[in-house]
């Protein structure tokens, strides 16, 4: 009886030579001391990459070879735009292309990484992920935008950059930045010092972002003229804001009533961006977050957009994304405690 060989055949291998155009410097593509080449090798562990001159020979599974070829094409496009590549940009490009291959995204990495929002003080502010680009695009095309996501996803920073861009392009006459001073329970009178001393700690992150985007010497002048206003949310009551770019930061710490009050400040020629993280609510127990319920209330209203950012959009240290995911798993696993009806009514 003839024996049957059940040894699996080795997977099909594909080999392709990528010729890098002569105007693209190989050191820009591979990185100083080949640091970007090391990123490629870590991202494509089952693919052999050999560089000789301006030729990159790739051998491996056909799908991986095709993906790496597209990656090199996108990296080349970024370099041609005049923007240097970093290990983080290459890693994010790999993630974008894998999402494309899985059918969950259709944005080209080069389109994301070369989108300039604002150039200031020798640096350019750009989105770094697909979701960040969608968020920035939504701010351009909608009057009211909610940017919801964990810490480090750039939701406030990108909104600030768009506000400064709109002011410089004379699309608005002023910028209004606000956040709830919930850590003080909005009872600022009990804190020591002048009113400015009391509210500054809660508004400091907004000042810090402004200093990144504008000449620091110009900020006091712009604030004195009312062109830029930074104030606690409580100061918005009773106002109508026309021709303004208005940002509400830390919106998870608003009540539904405060959220309604803020959104109805919208005047003619204005734009509103609301940012927050629904997993970090600091409101007193039994108080519902206005950011958590606003989507149910405004869903379906034209010109209102909700952008969701996730741990994959975190642009801080790599560990921040992992910490966000770990806390998310912990929150899902713990038993949910519902506040008594009487507490919710207070």
mmCIF file of C-alpha atoms in Angstrom:
data_model
loop_
_atom_site.group_PDB
_atom_site.id
_atom_site.type_symbol
_atom_site.label_atom_id
_atom_site.label_comp_id
_atom_site.label_asym_id
_atom_site.label_seq_id
_atom_site.Cartn_x
_atom_site.Cartn_y
_atom_site.Cartn_z
ATOM 1 C CA UNK A 1 0.000 0.000 0.000
ATOM 2 C CA UNK A 2 1.469 3.340 -1.041
ATOM 3 C CA UNK A 3 2.186 5.747 1.771
ATOM 4 C CA UNK A 4 0.804 9.256 1.677
ATOM 5 C CA UNK A 5 3.164 12.121 2.448
ATOM 6 C CA UNK A 6 1.329 14.502 4.791
ATOM 7 C CA UNK A 7 4.231 16.914 5.212
ATOM 8 C CA UNK A 8 2.826 20.414 4.653
ATOM 9 C CA UNK A 9 4.267 22.297 1.730
ATOM 10 C CA UNK A 10 6.254 25.398 2.651
ATOM 11 C CA UNK A 11 4.267 28.605 2.210
ATOM 12 C CA UNK A 12 4.633 30.327 -1.125
ATOM 13 C CA UNK A 13 7.358 32.953 -1.188
ATOM 14 C CA UNK A 14 7.428 36.123 -3.218
ATOM 15 C CA UNK A 15 10.465 38.214 -4.076
ATOM 16 C CA UNK A 16 10.338 41.813 -5.210
ATOM 17 C CA UNK A 17 12.936 44.496 -5.796
ATOM 18 C CA UNK A 18 11.896 48.055 -4.872
ATOM 19 C CA UNK A 19 13.921 50.710 -6.664
ATOM 20 C CA UNK A 20 14.022 53.950 -4.675
ATOM 21 C CA UNK A 21 14.047 57.060 -6.913
ATOM 22 C CA UNK A 22 17.464 58.768 -6.953
ATOM 23 C CA UNK A 23 16.034 62.052 -5.621
ATOM 24 C CA UNK A 24 14.956 60.306 -2.398
ATOM 25 C CA UNK A 25 17.925 60.031 0.011
ATOM 26 C CA UNK A 26 18.325 56.513 1.372
ATOM 27 C CA UNK A 27 19.382 57.880 4.757
ATOM 28 C CA UNK A 28 15.990 59.598 5.021
ATOM 29 C CA UNK A 29 14.222 56.356 4.113
ATOM 30 C CA UNK A 30 16.268 54.042 6.334
ATOM 31 C CA UNK A 31 17.011 56.483 9.143
ATOM 32 C CA UNK A 32 20.191 57.424 10.930
ATOM 33 C CA UNK A 33 22.102 54.248 11.777
ATOM 34 C CA UNK A 34 19.312 52.340 9.981
ATOM 35 C CA UNK A 35 16.821 52.991 12.813
ATOM 36 C CA UNK A 36 13.865 53.040 10.391
ATOM 37 C CA UNK A 37 15.077 49.849 8.722
ATOM 38 C CA UNK A 38 15.020 48.226 12.182
ATOM 39 C CA UNK A 39 11.379 49.331 12.527
ATOM 40 C CA UNK A 40 10.541 47.633 9.215
ATOM 41 C CA UNK A 41 12.277 44.446 10.294
ATOM 42 C CA UNK A 42 10.362 44.371 13.593
ATOM 43 C CA UNK A 43 7.054 45.025 11.823
ATOM 44 C CA UNK A 44 7.646 42.337 9.179
ATOM 45 C CA UNK A 45 9.345 39.564 11.138
ATOM 46 C CA UNK A 46 8.665 36.875 8.518
ATOM 47 C CA UNK A 47 9.980 38.947 5.647
ATOM 48 C CA UNK A 48 13.621 39.308 4.620
ATOM 49 C CA UNK A 49 14.686 42.835 3.724
ATOM 50 C CA UNK A 50 18.002 43.382 1.929
ATOM 51 C CA UNK A 51 19.223 46.866 1.021
ATOM 52 C CA UNK A 52 21.884 47.404 -1.615
ATOM 53 C CA UNK A 53 22.413 50.906 -2.964
ATOM 54 C CA UNK A 54 19.009 52.347 -3.827
ATOM 55 C CA UNK A 55 17.426 48.890 -4.197
ATOM 56 C CA UNK A 56 15.416 47.148 -1.465
ATOM 57 C CA UNK A 57 14.878 43.433 -2.052
ATOM 58 C CA UNK A 58 11.944 41.962 -0.119
ATOM 59 C CA UNK A 59 11.303 38.217 0.203
ATOM 60 C CA UNK A 60 8.393 36.641 2.068
ATOM 61 C CA UNK A 61 4.698 35.830 1.913
ATOM 62 C CA UNK A 62 3.082 37.602 -1.085
ATOM 63 C CA UNK A 63 0.709 39.632 1.099
ATOM 64 C CA UNK A 64 3.481 40.848 3.389
ATOM 65 C CA UNK A 65 5.748 41.678 0.457
ATOM 66 C CA UNK A 66 2.958 43.712 -1.172
ATOM 67 C CA UNK A 67 2.249 45.492 2.110
ATOM 68 C CA UNK A 68 5.898 46.395 2.641
ATOM 69 C CA UNK A 69 6.119 47.668 -0.931
ATOM 70 C CA UNK A 70 3.147 49.974 -0.283
ATOM 71 C CA UNK A 71 4.781 51.116 2.941
ATOM 72 C CA UNK A 72 7.998 52.106 1.175
ATOM 73 C CA UNK A 73 5.917 53.956 -1.427
ATOM 74 C CA UNK A 74 4.141 55.916 1.341
ATOM 75 C CA UNK A 75 7.399 56.649 3.154
ATOM 76 C CA UNK A 76 8.835 57.963 -0.107
ATOM 77 C CA UNK A 77 5.785 60.213 -0.590
ATOM 78 C CA UNK A 78 6.243 61.676 2.905
ATOM 79 C CA UNK A 79 9.929 62.401 2.231
ATOM 80 C CA UNK A 80 9.090 64.052 -1.094
ATOM 81 C CA UNK A 81 6.765 66.444 0.775
ATOM 82 C CA UNK A 82 9.811 67.693 2.691
ATOM 83 C CA UNK A 83 8.823 66.097 5.990
ATOM 84 C CA UNK A 84 11.320 63.813 7.744
ATOM 85 C CA UNK A 85 10.317 60.348 8.934
ATOM 86 C CA UNK A 86 10.473 59.146 12.520
ATOM 87 C CA UNK A 87 10.196 55.627 13.964
ATOM 88 C CA UNK A 88 6.774 56.558 15.384
ATOM 89 C CA UNK A 89 5.563 57.745 11.954
ATOM 90 C CA UNK A 90 6.707 54.493 10.327
ATOM 91 C CA UNK A 91 5.018 52.373 13.016
ATOM 92 C CA UNK A 92 1.780 54.308 12.579
ATOM 93 C CA UNK A 93 2.031 53.932 8.796
ATOM 94 C CA UNK A 94 2.310 50.159 9.188
ATOM 95 C CA UNK A 95 -0.814 50.178 11.390
ATOM 96 C CA UNK A 96 -2.722 52.264 8.819
ATOM 97 C CA UNK A 97 -1.773 49.953 5.947
ATOM 98 C CA UNK A 98 -2.727 46.854 7.932
ATOM 99 C CA UNK A 99 -6.086 48.486 8.682
ATOM 100 C CA UNK A 100 -6.479 49.134 4.951
ATOM 101 C CA UNK A 101 -5.715 45.504 4.200
ATOM 102 C CA UNK A 102 -8.323 44.434 6.768
ATOM 103 C CA UNK A 103 -10.882 46.746 5.174
ATOM 104 C CA UNK A 104 -11.296 48.936 8.274
ATOM 105 C CA UNK A 105 -9.696 52.083 6.844
ATOM 106 C CA UNK A 106 -9.030 53.677 3.483
ATOM 107 C CA UNK A 107 -6.730 56.609 4.268
ATOM 108 C CA UNK A 108 -3.226 56.657 2.836
ATOM 109 C CA UNK A 109 -0.517 57.192 5.488
ATOM 110 C CA UNK A 110 1.107 59.923 3.385
ATOM 111 C CA UNK A 111 -2.190 61.881 3.321
ATOM 112 C CA UNK A 112 -2.408 61.710 7.123
ATOM 113 C CA UNK A 113 1.224 62.452 7.933
ATOM 114 C CA UNK A 114 1.635 65.370 5.508
ATOM 115 C CA UNK A 115 -1.546 67.227 6.487
ATOM 116 C CA UNK A 116 -0.342 70.552 7.901
ATOM 117 C CA UNK A 117 -2.632 72.332 10.352
ATOM 118 C CA UNK A 118 -0.413 75.049 11.751
ATOM 119 C CA UNK A 119 3.240 76.042 11.507
ATOM 120 C CA UNK A 120 4.590 78.022 14.418
ATOM 121 C CA UNK A 121 7.937 78.659 16.050
ATOM 122 C CA UNK A 122 9.803 76.282 13.785
ATOM 123 C CA UNK A 123 7.452 73.315 14.150
ATOM 124 C CA UNK A 124 4.405 72.077 12.291
ATOM 125 C CA UNK A 125 1.330 70.598 13.946
ATOM 126 C CA UNK A 126 -0.137 67.640 12.060
ATOM 127 C CA UNK A 127 -2.459 64.722 12.782
ATOM 128 C CA UNK A 128 -0.573 61.491 13.438
ATOM 129 C CA UNK A 129 -3.331 58.901 13.072
ATOM 130 C CA UNK A 130 -6.285 58.259 10.767
ATOM 131 C CA UNK A 131 -8.813 59.080 13.506
ATOM 132 C CA UNK A 132 -7.010 62.340 14.244
ATOM 133 C CA UNK A 133 -7.216 63.281 10.560
ATOM 134 C CA UNK A 134 -10.941 62.466 10.507
ATOM 135 C CA UNK A 135 -11.369 64.622 13.624
ATOM 136 C CA UNK A 136 -9.562 67.569 12.008
ATOM 137 C CA UNK A 137 -11.589 67.121 8.799
ATOM 138 C CA UNK A 138 -14.793 67.123 10.869
ATOM 139 C CA UNK A 139 -13.822 70.430 12.498
ATOM 140 C CA UNK A 140 -13.419 71.901 9.010
ATOM 141 C CA UNK A 141 -16.807 70.676 7.791
ATOM 142 C CA UNK A 142 -19.103 70.957 10.851
ATOM 143 C CA UNK A 143 -20.227 73.755 13.151
ATOM 144 C CA UNK A 144 -20.291 71.656 16.348
ATOM 145 C CA UNK A 145 -17.811 68.801 16.856
ATOM 146 C CA UNK A 146 -17.343 66.521 19.853
ATOM 147 C CA UNK A 147 -13.873 64.973 20.231
ATOM 148 C CA UNK A 148 -14.224 62.088 22.687
ATOM 149 C CA UNK A 149 -11.296 59.902 23.667
ATOM 150 C CA UNK A 150 -8.728 59.000 26.310
ATOM 151 C CA UNK A 151 -5.819 61.090 27.526
ATOM 152 C CA UNK A 152 -3.030 61.696 25.043
ATOM 153 C CA UNK A 153 -5.058 61.407 21.833
ATOM 154 C CA UNK A 154 -4.511 65.078 20.909
ATOM 155 C CA UNK A 155 -8.186 66.003 20.956
ATOM 156 C CA UNK A 156 -7.692 69.342 22.747
ATOM 157 C CA UNK A 157 -4.326 70.154 21.175
ATOM 158 C CA UNK A 158 -5.602 69.668 17.610
ATOM 159 C CA UNK A 159 -8.712 71.712 18.365
ATOM 160 C CA UNK A 160 -6.494 74.518 19.675
ATOM 161 C CA UNK A 161 -4.388 74.363 16.516
ATOM 162 C CA UNK A 162 -7.520 74.642 14.364
ATOM 163 C CA UNK A 163 -8.686 77.608 16.452
ATOM 164 C CA UNK A 164 -5.384 79.454 15.987
ATOM 165 C CA UNK A 165 -5.434 78.602 12.271
ATOM 166 C CA UNK A 166 -8.981 80.004 11.949
ATOM 167 C CA UNK A 167 -7.976 83.190 13.783
ATOM 168 C CA UNK A 168 -4.900 83.723 11.611
ATOM 169 C CA UNK A 169 -6.994 83.135 8.454
ATOM 170 C CA UNK A 170 -9.541 85.710 9.747
ATOM 171 C CA UNK A 171 -12.311 83.083 9.670
ATOM 172 C CA UNK A 172 -13.162 84.137 13.234
ATOM 173 C CA UNK A 173 -12.501 87.276 15.264
ATOM 174 C CA UNK A 174 -11.659 85.588 18.555
ATOM 175 C CA UNK A 175 -10.935 82.352 20.367
ATOM 176 C CA UNK A 176 -12.811 81.406 23.532
ATOM 177 C CA UNK A 177 -11.324 78.584 25.630
ATOM 178 C CA UNK A 178 -13.164 77.211 28.633
ATOM 179 C CA UNK A 179 -13.264 74.253 30.969
ATOM 180 C CA UNK A 180 -15.180 73.437 34.156
ATOM 181 C CA UNK A 181 -13.277 74.044 37.389
ATOM 182 C CA UNK A 182 -14.868 70.947 38.862
ATOM 183 C CA UNK A 183 -11.830 69.993 40.947
ATOM 184 C CA UNK A 184 -12.679 73.025 43.071
ATOM 185 C CA UNK A 185 -16.350 72.176 42.936
ATOM 186 C CA UNK A 186 -16.699 75.560 41.144
ATOM 187 C CA UNK A 187 -16.582 77.031 44.670
ATOM 188 C CA UNK A 188 -13.567 79.124 43.831
ATOM 189 C CA UNK A 189 -14.193 81.575 46.641
ATOM 190 C CA UNK A 190 -12.955 79.065 49.206
ATOM 191 C CA UNK A 191 -9.493 78.896 47.617
ATOM 192 C CA UNK A 192 -6.699 81.295 48.680
ATOM 193 C CA UNK A 193 -5.474 84.135 46.478
ATOM 194 C CA UNK A 194 -7.034 86.406 43.867
ATOM 195 C CA UNK A 195 -9.608 85.151 41.382
ATOM 196 C CA UNK A 196 -6.857 84.734 38.788
ATOM 197 C CA UNK A 197 -4.788 82.711 41.268
ATOM 198 C CA UNK A 198 -7.789 80.472 41.917
ATOM 199 C CA UNK A 199 -8.740 79.657 38.336
ATOM 200 C CA UNK A 200 -5.289 79.560 36.704
ATOM 201 C CA UNK A 201 -4.444 75.977 37.767
ATOM 202 C CA UNK A 202 -7.583 74.666 36.050
ATOM 203 C CA UNK A 203 -6.913 76.600 32.848
ATOM 204 C CA UNK A 204 -3.133 76.048 32.732
ATOM 205 C CA UNK A 205 -3.250 73.239 30.097
ATOM 206 C CA UNK A 206 -4.997 75.652 27.698
ATOM 207 C CA UNK A 207 -2.355 78.338 28.315
ATOM 208 C CA UNK A 208 0.389 75.765 27.722
ATOM 209 C CA UNK A 209 -1.070 74.825 24.334
ATOM 210 C CA UNK A 210 -1.354 78.489 23.347
ATOM 211 C CA UNK A 211 2.320 79.021 24.141
ATOM 212 C CA UNK A 212 3.181 76.159 21.774
ATOM 213 C CA UNK A 213 1.240 77.748 18.917
ATOM 214 C CA UNK A 214 1.726 81.498 19.269
ATOM 215 C CA UNK A 215 4.542 83.890 20.067
ATOM 216 C CA UNK A 216 4.425 84.016 23.879
ATOM 217 C CA UNK A 217 4.965 87.787 23.804
ATOM 218 C CA UNK A 218 1.778 88.225 21.745
ATOM 219 C CA UNK A 219 -0.498 86.221 24.046
ATOM 220 C CA UNK A 220 -0.934 88.907 26.798
ATOM 221 C CA UNK A 221 -1.720 91.490 24.111
ATOM 222 C CA UNK A 222 -4.288 89.219 22.423
ATOM 223 C CA UNK A 223 -5.891 88.412 25.774
ATOM 224 C CA UNK A 224 -5.988 92.059 26.802
ATOM 225 C CA UNK A 225 -7.760 92.878 23.531
ATOM 226 C CA UNK A 226 -10.281 90.072 24.027
ATOM 227 C CA UNK A 227 -9.070 88.273 20.903
ATOM 228 C CA UNK A 228 -8.255 85.263 23.078
ATOM 229 C CA UNK A 229 -10.304 84.539 26.180
ATOM 230 C CA UNK A 230 -9.602 81.766 28.679
ATOM 231 C CA UNK A 231 -12.259 81.400 31.362
ATOM 232 C CA UNK A 232 -14.072 78.866 33.555
ATOM 233 C CA UNK A 233 -17.274 77.419 32.140
ATOM 234 C CA UNK A 234 -19.376 79.228 34.741
ATOM 235 C CA UNK A 235 -18.404 82.516 33.049
ATOM 236 C CA UNK A 236 -20.170 81.499 29.805
ATOM 237 C CA UNK A 237 -23.678 81.761 31.221
ATOM 238 C CA UNK A 238 -25.880 84.431 29.649
ATOM 239 C CA UNK A 239 -23.570 85.136 26.690
ATOM 240 C CA UNK A 240 -23.937 84.773 22.915
ATOM 241 C CA UNK A 241 -20.628 84.270 21.123
ATOM 242 C CA UNK A 242 -20.547 85.446 17.499
ATOM 243 C CA UNK A 243 -17.638 85.038 15.039
ATOM 244 C CA UNK A 244 -15.726 82.934 17.562
ATOM 245 C CA UNK A 245 -13.969 79.581 17.731
ATOM 246 C CA UNK A 246 -15.107 78.149 21.072
ATOM 247 C CA UNK A 247 -13.491 75.142 22.777
ATOM 248 C CA UNK A 248 -14.889 73.385 25.848
ATOM 249 C CA UNK A 249 -12.193 71.155 27.352
ATOM 250 C CA UNK A 250 -12.697 68.428 30.014
ATOM 251 C CA UNK A 251 -16.361 68.322 29.042
ATOM 252 C CA UNK A 252 -16.909 65.033 30.887
ATOM 253 C CA UNK A 253 -17.021 67.184 34.038
ATOM 254 C CA UNK A 254 -20.107 69.111 32.962
ATOM 255 C CA UNK A 255 -23.622 68.241 34.031
ATOM 256 C CA UNK A 256 -26.303 67.890 31.313
ATOM 257 C CA UNK A 257 -27.577 71.339 32.317
ATOM 258 C CA UNK A 258 -24.121 72.894 31.957
ATOM 259 C CA UNK A 259 -23.632 71.220 28.568
ATOM 260 C CA UNK A 260 -26.933 72.641 27.348
ATOM 261 C CA UNK A 261 -25.983 76.077 28.673
ATOM 262 C CA UNK A 262 -22.638 75.953 26.865
ATOM 263 C CA UNK A 263 -23.946 74.703 23.509
ATOM 264 C CA UNK A 264 -26.615 77.405 23.433
ATOM 265 C CA UNK A 265 -23.903 80.105 23.585
ATOM 266 C CA UNK A 266 -23.328 79.466 19.852
ATOM 267 C CA UNK A 267 -23.730 82.614 17.799
ATOM 268 C CA UNK A 268 -23.537 83.473 14.095
ATOM 269 C CA UNK A 269 -20.249 82.734 12.344
ATOM 270 C CA UNK A 270 -18.992 80.627 15.259
ATOM 271 C CA UNK A 271 -17.709 77.097 15.643
ATOM 272 C CA UNK A 272 -17.737 74.894 18.750
ATOM 273 C CA UNK A 273 -15.418 71.998 19.608
ATOM 274 C CA UNK A 274 -16.134 69.990 22.757
ATOM 275 C CA UNK A 275 -13.441 67.623 24.048
ATOM 276 C CA UNK A 276 -13.443 65.133 26.871
ATOM 277 C CA UNK A 277 -12.809 61.625 28.176
ATOM 278 C CA UNK A 278 -15.914 59.864 29.501
ATOM 279 C CA UNK A 279 -13.722 57.437 31.483
ATOM 280 C CA UNK A 280 -12.335 60.220 33.711
ATOM 281 C CA UNK A 281 -15.383 61.893 35.226
ATOM 282 C CA UNK A 282 -14.647 63.890 38.391
ATOM 283 C CA UNK A 283 -18.222 64.935 39.155
ATOM 284 C CA UNK A 284 -19.718 64.249 42.590
ATOM 285 C CA UNK A 285 -21.268 60.819 43.022
ATOM 286 C CA UNK A 286 -24.758 60.696 41.575
ATOM 287 C CA UNK A 287 -24.179 63.572 39.101
ATOM 288 C CA UNK A 288 -24.526 62.498 35.486
ATOM 289 C CA UNK A 289 -21.919 63.608 32.942
ATOM 290 C CA UNK A 290 -23.257 65.895 30.240
ATOM 291 C CA UNK A 291 -20.760 64.447 27.782
ATOM 292 C CA UNK A 292 -22.068 60.920 28.322
ATOM 293 C CA UNK A 293 -25.671 61.819 27.481
ATOM 294 C CA UNK A 294 -25.201 64.495 24.825
ATOM 295 C CA UNK A 295 -24.838 62.024 21.947
ATOM 296 C CA UNK A 296 -28.234 60.491 22.714
ATOM 297 C CA UNK A 297 -29.716 63.975 22.814
ATOM 298 C CA UNK A 298 -28.123 65.425 19.650
ATOM 299 C CA UNK A 299 -27.811 62.296 17.488
ATOM 300 C CA UNK A 300 -29.144 62.988 14.002
ATOM 301 C CA UNK A 301 -28.951 66.798 14.167
ATOM 302 C CA UNK A 302 -27.342 68.099 10.985
ATOM 303 C CA UNK A 303 -23.969 69.871 11.318
ATOM 304 C CA UNK A 304 -23.219 68.200 14.683
ATOM 305 C CA UNK A 305 -20.459 65.565 14.522
ATOM 306 C CA UNK A 306 -19.062 63.090 17.065
ATOM 307 C CA UNK A 307 -15.434 61.988 16.597
ATOM 308 C CA UNK A 308 -14.289 58.978 18.615
ATOM 309 C CA UNK A 309 -10.589 58.596 19.403
ATOM 310 C CA UNK A 310 -9.169 55.423 20.974
ATOM 311 C CA UNK A 311 -6.020 54.139 22.652
ATOM 312 C CA UNK A 312 -4.534 53.543 19.188
ATOM 313 C CA UNK A 313 -4.576 57.344 18.697
ATOM 314 C CA UNK A 314 -2.516 58.077 21.816
ATOM 315 C CA UNK A 315 0.519 60.114 20.780
ATOM 316 C CA UNK A 316 2.274 60.168 24.137
ATOM 317 C CA UNK A 317 4.585 57.445 25.455
ATOM 318 C CA UNK A 318 3.729 53.957 24.188
ATOM 319 C CA UNK A 319 2.790 52.928 27.734
ATOM 320 C CA UNK A 320 -0.037 55.487 27.857
ATOM 321 C CA UNK A 321 -2.024 53.530 25.270
ATOM 322 C CA UNK A 322 -1.442 50.292 27.148
ATOM 323 C CA UNK A 323 -2.495 51.926 30.432
ATOM 324 C CA UNK A 324 -5.697 53.212 28.803
ATOM 325 C CA UNK A 325 -6.493 49.707 27.510
ATOM 326 C CA UNK A 326 -5.735 48.124 30.897
ATOM 327 C CA UNK A 327 -8.089 50.493 32.711
ATOM 328 C CA UNK A 328 -10.733 49.851 30.036
ATOM 329 C CA UNK A 329 -10.563 46.103 30.683
ATOM 330 C CA UNK A 330 -10.734 46.718 34.434
ATOM 331 C CA UNK A 331 -13.795 48.964 34.065
ATOM 332 C CA UNK A 332 -15.569 46.345 31.944
ATOM 333 C CA UNK A 333 -14.814 43.570 34.430
ATOM 334 C CA UNK A 334 -15.874 45.353 37.629
ATOM 335 C CA UNK A 335 -19.520 45.227 38.755
ATOM 336 C CA UNK A 336 -21.464 48.350 37.872
ATOM 337 C CA UNK A 337 -22.898 50.337 40.801
ATOM 338 C CA UNK A 338 -26.023 52.345 40.058
ATOM 339 C CA UNK A 339 -26.628 55.423 42.179
ATOM 340 C CA UNK A 340 -29.864 55.359 44.201
ATOM 341 C CA UNK A 341 -32.755 57.200 42.612
ATOM 342 C CA UNK A 342 -32.754 59.811 45.368
ATOM 343 C CA UNK A 343 -29.033 60.518 44.810
ATOM 344 C CA UNK A 344 -29.535 60.986 41.083
ATOM 345 C CA UNK A 345 -32.250 63.548 41.724
ATOM 346 C CA UNK A 346 -30.074 65.788 43.897
#
